[in-house]
Coordinates of N, CA and C in Angstrom, one line a residue:
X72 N -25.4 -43.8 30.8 CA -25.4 -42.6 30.0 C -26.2 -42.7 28.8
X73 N -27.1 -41.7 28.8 CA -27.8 -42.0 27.6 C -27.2 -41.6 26.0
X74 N -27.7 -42.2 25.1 CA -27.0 -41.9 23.6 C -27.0 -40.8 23.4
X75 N -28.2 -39.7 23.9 CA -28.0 -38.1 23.0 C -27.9 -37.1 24.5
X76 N -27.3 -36.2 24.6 CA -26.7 -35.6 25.7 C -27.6 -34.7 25.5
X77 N -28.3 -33.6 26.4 CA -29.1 -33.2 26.0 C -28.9 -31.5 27.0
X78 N -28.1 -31.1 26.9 CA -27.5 -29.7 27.7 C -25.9 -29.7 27.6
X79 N -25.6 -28.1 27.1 CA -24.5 -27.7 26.9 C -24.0 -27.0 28.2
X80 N -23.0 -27.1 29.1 CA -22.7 -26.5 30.3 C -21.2 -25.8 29.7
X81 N -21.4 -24.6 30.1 CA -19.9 -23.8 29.6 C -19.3 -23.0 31.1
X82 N -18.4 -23.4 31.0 CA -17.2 -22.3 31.7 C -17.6 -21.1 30.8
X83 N -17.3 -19.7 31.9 CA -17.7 -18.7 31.1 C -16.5 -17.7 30.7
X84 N -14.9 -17.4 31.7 CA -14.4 -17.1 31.7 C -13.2 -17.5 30.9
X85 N -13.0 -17.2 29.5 CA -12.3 -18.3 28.5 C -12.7 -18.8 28.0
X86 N -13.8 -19.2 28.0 CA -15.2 -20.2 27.3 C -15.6 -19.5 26.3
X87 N -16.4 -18.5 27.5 CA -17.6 -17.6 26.4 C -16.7 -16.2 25.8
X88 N -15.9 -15.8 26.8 CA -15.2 -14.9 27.0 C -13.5 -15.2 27.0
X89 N -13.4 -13.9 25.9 CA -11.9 -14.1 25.2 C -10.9 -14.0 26.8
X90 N -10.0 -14.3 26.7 CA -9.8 -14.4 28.5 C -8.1 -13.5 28.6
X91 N -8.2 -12.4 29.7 CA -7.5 -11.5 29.6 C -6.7 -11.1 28.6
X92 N -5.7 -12.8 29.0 CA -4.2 -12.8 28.3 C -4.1 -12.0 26.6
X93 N -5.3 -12.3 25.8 CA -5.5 -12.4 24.7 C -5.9 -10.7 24.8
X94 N -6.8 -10.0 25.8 CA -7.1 -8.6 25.6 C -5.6 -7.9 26.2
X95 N -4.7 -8.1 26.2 CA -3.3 -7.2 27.1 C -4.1 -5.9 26.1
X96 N -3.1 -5.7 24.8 CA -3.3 -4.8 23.9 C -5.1 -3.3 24.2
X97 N -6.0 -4.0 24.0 CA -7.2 -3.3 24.5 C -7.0 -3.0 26.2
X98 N -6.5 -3.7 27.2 CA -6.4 -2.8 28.9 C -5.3 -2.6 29.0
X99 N -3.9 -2.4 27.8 CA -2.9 -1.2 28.2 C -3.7 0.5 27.8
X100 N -4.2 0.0 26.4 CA -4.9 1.3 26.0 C -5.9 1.7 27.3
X101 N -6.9 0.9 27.5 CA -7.7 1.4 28.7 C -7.4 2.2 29.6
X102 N -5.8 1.8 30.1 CA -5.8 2.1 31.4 C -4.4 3.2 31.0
X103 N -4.2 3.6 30.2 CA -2.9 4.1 29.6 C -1.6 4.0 29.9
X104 N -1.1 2.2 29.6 CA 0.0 2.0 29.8 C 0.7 1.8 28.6
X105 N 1.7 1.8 28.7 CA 2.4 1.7 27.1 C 2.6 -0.1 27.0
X106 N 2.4 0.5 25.7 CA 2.2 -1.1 24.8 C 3.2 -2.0 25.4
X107 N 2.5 -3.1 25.2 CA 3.8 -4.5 26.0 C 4.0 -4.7 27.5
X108 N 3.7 -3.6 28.4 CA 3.6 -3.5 30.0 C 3.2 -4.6 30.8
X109 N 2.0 -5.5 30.5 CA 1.5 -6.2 30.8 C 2.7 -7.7 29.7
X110 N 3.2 -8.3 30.7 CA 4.1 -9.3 30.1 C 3.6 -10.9 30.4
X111 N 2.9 -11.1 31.3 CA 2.6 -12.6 32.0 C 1.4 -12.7 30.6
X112 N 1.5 -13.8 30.6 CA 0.6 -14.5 29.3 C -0.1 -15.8 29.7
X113 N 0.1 -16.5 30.5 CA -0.6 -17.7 31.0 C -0.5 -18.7 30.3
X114 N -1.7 -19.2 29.8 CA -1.4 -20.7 29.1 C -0.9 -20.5 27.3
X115 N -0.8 -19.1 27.0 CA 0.1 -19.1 25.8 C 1.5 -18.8 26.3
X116 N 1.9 -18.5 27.2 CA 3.2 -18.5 27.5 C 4.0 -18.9 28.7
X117 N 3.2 -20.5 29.4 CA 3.6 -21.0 30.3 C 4.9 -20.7 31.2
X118 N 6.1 -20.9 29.8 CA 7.5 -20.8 30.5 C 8.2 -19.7 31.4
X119 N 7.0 -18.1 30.5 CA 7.5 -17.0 31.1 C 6.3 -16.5 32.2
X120 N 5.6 -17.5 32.9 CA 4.8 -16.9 33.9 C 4.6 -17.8 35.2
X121 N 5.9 -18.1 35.9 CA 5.6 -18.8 36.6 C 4.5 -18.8 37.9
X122 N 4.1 -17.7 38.1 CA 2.3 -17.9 39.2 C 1.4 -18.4 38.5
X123 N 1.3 -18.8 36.9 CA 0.7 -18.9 35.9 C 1.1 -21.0 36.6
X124 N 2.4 -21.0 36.6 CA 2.5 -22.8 36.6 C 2.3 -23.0 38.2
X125 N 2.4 -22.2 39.2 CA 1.8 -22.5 40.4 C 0.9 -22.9 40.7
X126 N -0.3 -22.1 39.4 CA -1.5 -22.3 39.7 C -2.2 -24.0 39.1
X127 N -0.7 -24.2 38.1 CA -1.4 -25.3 37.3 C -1.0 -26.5 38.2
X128 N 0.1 -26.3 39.0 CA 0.3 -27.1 39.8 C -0.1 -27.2 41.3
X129 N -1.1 -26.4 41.1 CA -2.3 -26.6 42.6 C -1.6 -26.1 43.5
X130 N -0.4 -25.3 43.5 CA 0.2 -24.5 44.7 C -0.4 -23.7 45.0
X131 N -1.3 -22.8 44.2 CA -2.4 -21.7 44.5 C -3.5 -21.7 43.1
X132 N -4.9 -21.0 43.9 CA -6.0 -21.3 43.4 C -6.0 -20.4 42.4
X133 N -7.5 -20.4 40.9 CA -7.0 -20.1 39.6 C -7.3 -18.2 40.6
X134 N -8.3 -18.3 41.5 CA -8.6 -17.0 42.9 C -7.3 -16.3 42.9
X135 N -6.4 -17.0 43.5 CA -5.3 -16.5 44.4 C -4.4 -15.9 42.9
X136 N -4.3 -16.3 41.5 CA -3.9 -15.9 40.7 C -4.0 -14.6 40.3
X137 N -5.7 -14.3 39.9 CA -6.2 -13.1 39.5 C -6.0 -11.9 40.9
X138 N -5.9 -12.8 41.8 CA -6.1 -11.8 42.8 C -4.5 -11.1 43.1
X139 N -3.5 -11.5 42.7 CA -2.1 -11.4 42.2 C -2.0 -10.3 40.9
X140 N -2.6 -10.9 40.1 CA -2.2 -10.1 38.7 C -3.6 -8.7 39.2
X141 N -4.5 -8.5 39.9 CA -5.2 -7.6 40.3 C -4.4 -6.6 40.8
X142 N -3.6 -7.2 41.7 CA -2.9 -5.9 42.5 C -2.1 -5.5 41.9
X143 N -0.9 -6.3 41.0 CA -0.1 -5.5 40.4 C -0.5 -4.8 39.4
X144 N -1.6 -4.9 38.3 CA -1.7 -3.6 37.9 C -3.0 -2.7 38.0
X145 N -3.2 -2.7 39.4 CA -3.9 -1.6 40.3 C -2.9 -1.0 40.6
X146 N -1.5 -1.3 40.6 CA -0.3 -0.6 41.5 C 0.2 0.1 40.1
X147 N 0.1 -0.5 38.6 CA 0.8 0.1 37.7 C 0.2 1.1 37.3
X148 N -1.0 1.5 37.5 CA -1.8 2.8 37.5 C -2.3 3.5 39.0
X149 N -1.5 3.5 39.7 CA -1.5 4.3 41.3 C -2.4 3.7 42.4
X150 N -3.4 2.7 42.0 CA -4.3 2.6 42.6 C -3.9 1.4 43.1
X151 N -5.3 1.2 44.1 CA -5.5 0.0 45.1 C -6.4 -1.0 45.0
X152 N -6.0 -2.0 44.4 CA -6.9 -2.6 43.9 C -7.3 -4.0 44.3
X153 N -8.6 -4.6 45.2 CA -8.9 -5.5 45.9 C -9.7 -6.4 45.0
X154 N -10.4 -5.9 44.4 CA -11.7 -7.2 43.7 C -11.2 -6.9 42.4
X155 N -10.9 -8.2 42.0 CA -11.1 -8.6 40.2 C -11.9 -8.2 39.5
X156 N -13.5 -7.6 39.7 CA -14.2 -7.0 39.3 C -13.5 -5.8 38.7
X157 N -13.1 -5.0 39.8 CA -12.2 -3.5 39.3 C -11.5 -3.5 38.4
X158 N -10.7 -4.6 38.0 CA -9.9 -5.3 37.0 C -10.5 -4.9 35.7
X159 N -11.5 -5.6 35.9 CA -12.5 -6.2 34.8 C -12.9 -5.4 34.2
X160 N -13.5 -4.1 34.7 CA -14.4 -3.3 34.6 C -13.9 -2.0 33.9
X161 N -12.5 -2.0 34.4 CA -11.6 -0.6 34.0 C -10.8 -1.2 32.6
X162 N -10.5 -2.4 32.8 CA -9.3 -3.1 31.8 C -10.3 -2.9 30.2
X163 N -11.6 -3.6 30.6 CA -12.3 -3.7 29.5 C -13.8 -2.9 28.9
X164 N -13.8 -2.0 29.8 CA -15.0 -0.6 29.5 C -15.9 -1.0 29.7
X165 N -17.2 -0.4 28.7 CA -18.0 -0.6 28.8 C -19.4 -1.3 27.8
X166 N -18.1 -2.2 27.3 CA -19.1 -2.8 26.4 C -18.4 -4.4 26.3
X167 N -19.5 -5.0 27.1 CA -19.0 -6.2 27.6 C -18.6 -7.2 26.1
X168 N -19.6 -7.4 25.4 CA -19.6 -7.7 23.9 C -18.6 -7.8 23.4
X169 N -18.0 -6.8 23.0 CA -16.1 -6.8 22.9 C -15.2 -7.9 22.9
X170 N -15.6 -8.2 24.2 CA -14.9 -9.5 24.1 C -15.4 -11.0 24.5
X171 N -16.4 -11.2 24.0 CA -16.9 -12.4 23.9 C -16.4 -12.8 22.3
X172 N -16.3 -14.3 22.7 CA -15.9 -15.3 21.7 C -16.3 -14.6 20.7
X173 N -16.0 -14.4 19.0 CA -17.3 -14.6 18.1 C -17.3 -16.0 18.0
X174 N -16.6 -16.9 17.7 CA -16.7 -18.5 18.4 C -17.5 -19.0 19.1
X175 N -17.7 -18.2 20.5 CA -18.6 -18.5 21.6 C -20.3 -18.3 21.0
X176 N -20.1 -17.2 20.6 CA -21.7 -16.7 20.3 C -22.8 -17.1 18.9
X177 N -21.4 -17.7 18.2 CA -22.4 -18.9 17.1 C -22.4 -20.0 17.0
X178 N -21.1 -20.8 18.4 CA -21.3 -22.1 18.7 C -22.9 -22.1 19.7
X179 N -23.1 -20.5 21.0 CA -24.3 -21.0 22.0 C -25.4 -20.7 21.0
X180 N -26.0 -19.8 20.1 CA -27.1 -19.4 18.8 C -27.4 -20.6 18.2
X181 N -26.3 -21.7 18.0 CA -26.7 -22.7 17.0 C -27.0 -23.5 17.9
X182 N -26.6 -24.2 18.8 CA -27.4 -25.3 19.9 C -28.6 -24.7 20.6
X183 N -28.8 -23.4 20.6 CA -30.3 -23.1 21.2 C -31.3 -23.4 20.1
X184 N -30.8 -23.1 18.9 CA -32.0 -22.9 17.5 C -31.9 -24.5 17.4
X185 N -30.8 -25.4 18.2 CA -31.1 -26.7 17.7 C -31.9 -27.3 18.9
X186 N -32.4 -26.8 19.8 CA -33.4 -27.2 21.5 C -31.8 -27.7 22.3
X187 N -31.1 -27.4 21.8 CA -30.0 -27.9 23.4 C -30.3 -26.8 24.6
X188 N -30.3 -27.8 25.9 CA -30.3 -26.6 27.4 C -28.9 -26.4 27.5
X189 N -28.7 -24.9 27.6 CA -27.7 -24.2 28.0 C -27.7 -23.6 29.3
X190 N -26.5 -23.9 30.3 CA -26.0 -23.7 31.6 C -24.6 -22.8 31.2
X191 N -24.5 -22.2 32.7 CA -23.2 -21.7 32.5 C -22.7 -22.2 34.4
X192 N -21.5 -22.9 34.3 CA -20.9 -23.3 35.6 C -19.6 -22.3 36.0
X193 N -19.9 -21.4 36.8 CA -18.7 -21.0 36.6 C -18.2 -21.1 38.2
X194 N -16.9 -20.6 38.2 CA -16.3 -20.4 39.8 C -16.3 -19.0 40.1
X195 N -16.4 -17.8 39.1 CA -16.6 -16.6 39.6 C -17.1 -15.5 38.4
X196 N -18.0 -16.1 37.4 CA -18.9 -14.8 37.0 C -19.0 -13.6 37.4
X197 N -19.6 -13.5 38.5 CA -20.2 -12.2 39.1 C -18.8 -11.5 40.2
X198 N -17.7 -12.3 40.4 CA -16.7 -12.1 41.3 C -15.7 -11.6 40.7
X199 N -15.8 -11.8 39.5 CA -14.6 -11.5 38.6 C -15.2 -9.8 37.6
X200 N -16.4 -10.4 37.0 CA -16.7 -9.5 35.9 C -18.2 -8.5 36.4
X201 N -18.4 -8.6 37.9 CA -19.1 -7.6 38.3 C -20.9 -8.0 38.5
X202 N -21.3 -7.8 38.9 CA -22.9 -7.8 38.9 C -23.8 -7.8 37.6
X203 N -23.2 -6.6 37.7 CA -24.3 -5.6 36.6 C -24.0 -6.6 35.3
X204 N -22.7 -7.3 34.9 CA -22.4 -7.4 33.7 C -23.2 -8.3 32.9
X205 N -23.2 -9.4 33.7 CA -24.8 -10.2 32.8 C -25.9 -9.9 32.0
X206 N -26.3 -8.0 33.0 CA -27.3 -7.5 32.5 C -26.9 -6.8 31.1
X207 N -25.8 -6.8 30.8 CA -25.4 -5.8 29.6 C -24.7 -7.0 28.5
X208 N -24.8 -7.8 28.5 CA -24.7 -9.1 27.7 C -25.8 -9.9 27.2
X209 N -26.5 -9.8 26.1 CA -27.3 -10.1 25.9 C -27.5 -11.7 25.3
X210 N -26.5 -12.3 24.9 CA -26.5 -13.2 25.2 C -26.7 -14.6 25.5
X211 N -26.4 -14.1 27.2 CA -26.5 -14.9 28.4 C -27.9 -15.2 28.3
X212 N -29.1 -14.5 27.8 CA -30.4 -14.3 28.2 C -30.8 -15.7 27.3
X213 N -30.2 -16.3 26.7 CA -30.2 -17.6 26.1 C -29.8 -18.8 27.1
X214 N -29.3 -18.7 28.0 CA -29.2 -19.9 29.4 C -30.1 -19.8 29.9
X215 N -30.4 -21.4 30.3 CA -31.6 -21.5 31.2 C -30.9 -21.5 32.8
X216 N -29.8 -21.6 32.8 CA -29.4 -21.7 34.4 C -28.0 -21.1 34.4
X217 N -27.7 -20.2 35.1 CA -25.7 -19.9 35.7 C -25.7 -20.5 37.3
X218 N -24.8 -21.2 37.1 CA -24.5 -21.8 38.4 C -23.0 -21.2 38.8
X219 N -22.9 -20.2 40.3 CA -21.9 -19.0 39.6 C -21.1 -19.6 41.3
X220 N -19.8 -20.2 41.3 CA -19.3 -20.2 42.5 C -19.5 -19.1 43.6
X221 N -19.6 -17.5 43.0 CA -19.3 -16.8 43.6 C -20.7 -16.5 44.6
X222 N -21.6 -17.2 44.3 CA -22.8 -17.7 45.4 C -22.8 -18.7 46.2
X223 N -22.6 -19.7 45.3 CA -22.7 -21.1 46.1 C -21.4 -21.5 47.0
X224 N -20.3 -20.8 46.7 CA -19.2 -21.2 47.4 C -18.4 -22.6 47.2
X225 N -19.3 -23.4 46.4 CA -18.6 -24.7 45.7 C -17.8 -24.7 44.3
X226 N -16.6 -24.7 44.4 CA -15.4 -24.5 43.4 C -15.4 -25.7 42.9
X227 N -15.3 -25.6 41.5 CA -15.1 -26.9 40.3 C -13.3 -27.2 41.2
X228 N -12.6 -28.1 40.8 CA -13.6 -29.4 40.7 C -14.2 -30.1 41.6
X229 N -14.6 -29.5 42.7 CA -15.4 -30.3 43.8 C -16.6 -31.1 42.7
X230 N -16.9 -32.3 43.0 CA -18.3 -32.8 42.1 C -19.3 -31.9 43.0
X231 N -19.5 -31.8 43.4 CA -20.9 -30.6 43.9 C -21.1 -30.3 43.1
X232 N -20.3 -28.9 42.3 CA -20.6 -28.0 41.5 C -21.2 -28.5 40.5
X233 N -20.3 -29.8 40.1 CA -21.2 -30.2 38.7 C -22.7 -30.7 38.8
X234 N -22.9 -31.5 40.2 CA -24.3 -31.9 40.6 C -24.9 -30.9 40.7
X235 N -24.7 -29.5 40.8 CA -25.4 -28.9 41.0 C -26.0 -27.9 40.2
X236 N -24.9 -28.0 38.8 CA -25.9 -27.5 37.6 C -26.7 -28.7 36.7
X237 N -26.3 -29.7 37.3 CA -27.5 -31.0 37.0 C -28.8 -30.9 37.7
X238 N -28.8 -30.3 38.9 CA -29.9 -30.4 39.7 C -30.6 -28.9 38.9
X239 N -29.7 -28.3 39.0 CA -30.5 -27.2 38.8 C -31.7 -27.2 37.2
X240 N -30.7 -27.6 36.2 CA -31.7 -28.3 34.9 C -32.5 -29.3 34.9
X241 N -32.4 -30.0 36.1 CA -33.1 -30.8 36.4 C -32.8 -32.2 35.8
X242 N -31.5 -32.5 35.4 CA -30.9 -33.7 34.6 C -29.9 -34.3 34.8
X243 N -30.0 -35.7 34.9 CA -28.7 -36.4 35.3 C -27.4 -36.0 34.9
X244 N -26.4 -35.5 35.0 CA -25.3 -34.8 34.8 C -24.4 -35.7 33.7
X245 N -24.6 -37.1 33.1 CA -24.4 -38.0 32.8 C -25.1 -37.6 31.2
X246 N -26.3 -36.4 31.3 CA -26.8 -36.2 30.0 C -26.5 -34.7 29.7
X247 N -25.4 -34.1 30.3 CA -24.2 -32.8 30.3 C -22.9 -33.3 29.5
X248 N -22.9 -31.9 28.3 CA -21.8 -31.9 28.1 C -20.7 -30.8 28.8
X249 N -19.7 -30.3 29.2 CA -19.1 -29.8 29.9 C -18.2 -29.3 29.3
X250 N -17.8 -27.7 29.2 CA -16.8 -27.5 28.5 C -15.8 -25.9 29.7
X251 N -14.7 -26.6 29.6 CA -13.9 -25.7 30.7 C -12.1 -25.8 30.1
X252 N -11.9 -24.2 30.3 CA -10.2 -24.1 29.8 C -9.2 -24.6 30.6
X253 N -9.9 -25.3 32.0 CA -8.8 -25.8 33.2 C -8.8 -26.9 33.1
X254 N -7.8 -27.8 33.0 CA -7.7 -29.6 33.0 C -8.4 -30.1 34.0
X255 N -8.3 -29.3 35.1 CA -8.4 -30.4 36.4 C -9.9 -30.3 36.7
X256 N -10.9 -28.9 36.0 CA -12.1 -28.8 35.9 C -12.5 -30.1 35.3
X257 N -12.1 -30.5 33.9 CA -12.3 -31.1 33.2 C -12.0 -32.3 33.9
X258 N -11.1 -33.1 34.1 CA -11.0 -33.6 35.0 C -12.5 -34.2 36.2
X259 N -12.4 -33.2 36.7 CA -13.6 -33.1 38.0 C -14.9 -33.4 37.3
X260 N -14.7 -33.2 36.3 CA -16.4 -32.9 35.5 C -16.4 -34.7 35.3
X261 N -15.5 -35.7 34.9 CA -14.9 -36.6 34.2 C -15.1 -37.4 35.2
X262 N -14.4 -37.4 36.5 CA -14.6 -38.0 37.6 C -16.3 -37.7 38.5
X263 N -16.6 -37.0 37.7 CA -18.0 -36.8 38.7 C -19.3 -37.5 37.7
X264 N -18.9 -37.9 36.4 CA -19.5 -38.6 35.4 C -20.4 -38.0 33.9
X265 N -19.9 -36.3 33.6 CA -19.9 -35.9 32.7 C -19.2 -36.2 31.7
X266 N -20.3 -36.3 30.6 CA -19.2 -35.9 29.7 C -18.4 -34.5 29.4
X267 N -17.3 -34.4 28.4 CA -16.4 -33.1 28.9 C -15.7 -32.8 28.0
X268 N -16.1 -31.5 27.8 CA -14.6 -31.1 26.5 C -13.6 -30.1 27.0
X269 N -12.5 -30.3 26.9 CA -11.3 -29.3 27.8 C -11.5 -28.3 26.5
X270 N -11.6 -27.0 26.8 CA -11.5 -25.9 25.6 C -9.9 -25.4 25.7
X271 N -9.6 -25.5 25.0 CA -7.9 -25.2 23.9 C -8.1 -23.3 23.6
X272 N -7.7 -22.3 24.7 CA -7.9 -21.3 24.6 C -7.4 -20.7 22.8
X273 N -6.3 -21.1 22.6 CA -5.5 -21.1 21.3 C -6.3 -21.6 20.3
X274 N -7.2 -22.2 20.3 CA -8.4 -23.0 19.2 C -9.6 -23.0 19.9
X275 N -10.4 -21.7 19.5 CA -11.4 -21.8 20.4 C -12.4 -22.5 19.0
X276 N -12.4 -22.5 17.6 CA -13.5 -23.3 17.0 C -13.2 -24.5 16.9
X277 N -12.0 -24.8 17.3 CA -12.0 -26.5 17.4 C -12.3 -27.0 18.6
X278 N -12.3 -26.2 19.6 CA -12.6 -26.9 20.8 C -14.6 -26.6 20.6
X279 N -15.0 -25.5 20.3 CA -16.2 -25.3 19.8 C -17.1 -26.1 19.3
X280 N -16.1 -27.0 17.8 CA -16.9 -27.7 17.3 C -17.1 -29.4 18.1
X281 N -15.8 -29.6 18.4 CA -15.7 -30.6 19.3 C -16.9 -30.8 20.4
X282 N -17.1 -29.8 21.2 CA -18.1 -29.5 21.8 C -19.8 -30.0 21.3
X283 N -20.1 -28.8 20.0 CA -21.1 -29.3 19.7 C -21.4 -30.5 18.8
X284 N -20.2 -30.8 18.3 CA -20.8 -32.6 17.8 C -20.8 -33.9 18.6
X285 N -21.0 -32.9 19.9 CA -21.3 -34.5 20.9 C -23.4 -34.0 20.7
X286 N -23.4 -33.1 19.9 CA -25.1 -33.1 20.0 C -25.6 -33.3 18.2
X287 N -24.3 -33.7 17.3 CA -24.5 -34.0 15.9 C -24.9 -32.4 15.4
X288 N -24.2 -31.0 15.7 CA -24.5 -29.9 15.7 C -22.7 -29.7 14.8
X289 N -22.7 -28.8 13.7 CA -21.6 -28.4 13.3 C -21.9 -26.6 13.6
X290 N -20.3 -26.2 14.2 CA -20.1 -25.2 14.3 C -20.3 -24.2 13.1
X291 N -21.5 -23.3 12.7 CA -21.3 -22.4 12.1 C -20.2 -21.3 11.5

């Protein structure tokens, strides 16, 4: 492993992006449900969401989750609701921005102005938050590579995924720092010989700055 790491790899769902649990309040409005409707909270409220601890205990995938909380409230506004996308797209309008980190977006600004390569590894980008949405996040246009499961079909933690946003920057994955809200991602990233920061959805500038001072970079 070399002394200076030299690319930032982020999970994007939680990472870059504030992640549902935290928007309830903005997709009851959305979708016009009355305040509080939406009760499951996930990793801020483990105790009261048990498909939330299924998922952490590998009984079903983080997939099989959203695809759960998809239906039910496609069913709590009349509808039918199959892809997470539809979720996505109705819950949070049309201005993707909204809910990105401000965390996220002065931790990726300051490691581009400092030459770090920026990746994004995810398991479902484009599966979850739609096609088009990349294009309306500006950004993203600061990554040199997204490496998006919902193409490749290789789910973190397989080590694939991670070799394969190494291959794709063209760098030993050994000179990747790795940052993801799932342990067992982290984990995988760890066993495949990244380095790795678990992001602490509850503390997104400490897990932030943790992040970028593996590049001697303080969080803005």
């Amino acid at each position: 492993m070399s002394a200076h790491p030299k690319a930032l790899v982020l999970d994007f769902g939680g990472v870059v992006t504030k992640t549902l649990f935290e928007t309830h309040a903005l997709t009851e409005r959305a979708l016009g449900l009355r305040a509080g409707t939406l009760a499951w909270r996930g990793p801020f409220d483990p105790a009261n969401d048990p498909l939330w601890r299924s998922m952490q205990a590998d009984e079903i995938s983080e997939r099989d989750y959203w695809k759960t909380r998809t239906r039910e409230v496609g069913a709590l506004v009349g509808e039918d609701w199959a892809d997470m996308s539809t979720f996505v797209r109705r819950a949070r309008g049309a201005e993707p921005e909204a809910v990105v980190r401000p965390e996220a977006d002065r931790a990726i600004r300051a490691a581009n102005a400092a030459g770090v390569r920026l990746a994004i590894l995810s398991n479902e980008l484009d599966l979850f938050y739609g096609a088009d949405f990349r294009e309306r996040l500006p950004l993203l246009s600061l990554f040199e590579t997204i490496v998006d499961a919902t193409y490749t079909g290789v789910l973190k933690p397989d080590a694939r995924a991670y070799q394969s946003v190494g291959d794709a920057l063209g760098l030993p994955i050994e000179d990747c720092v790795f940052v993801d809200d799932q342990k067992r991602n982290i984990d995988g990233a760890l066993a495949a010989g990244m380095r790795a920061v678990w992001f602490d959805v509850a503390q997104p500038a400490k897990s932030y700055a943790e992040a970028l001072g593996h590049f001697g970079i303080a969080l803005p």
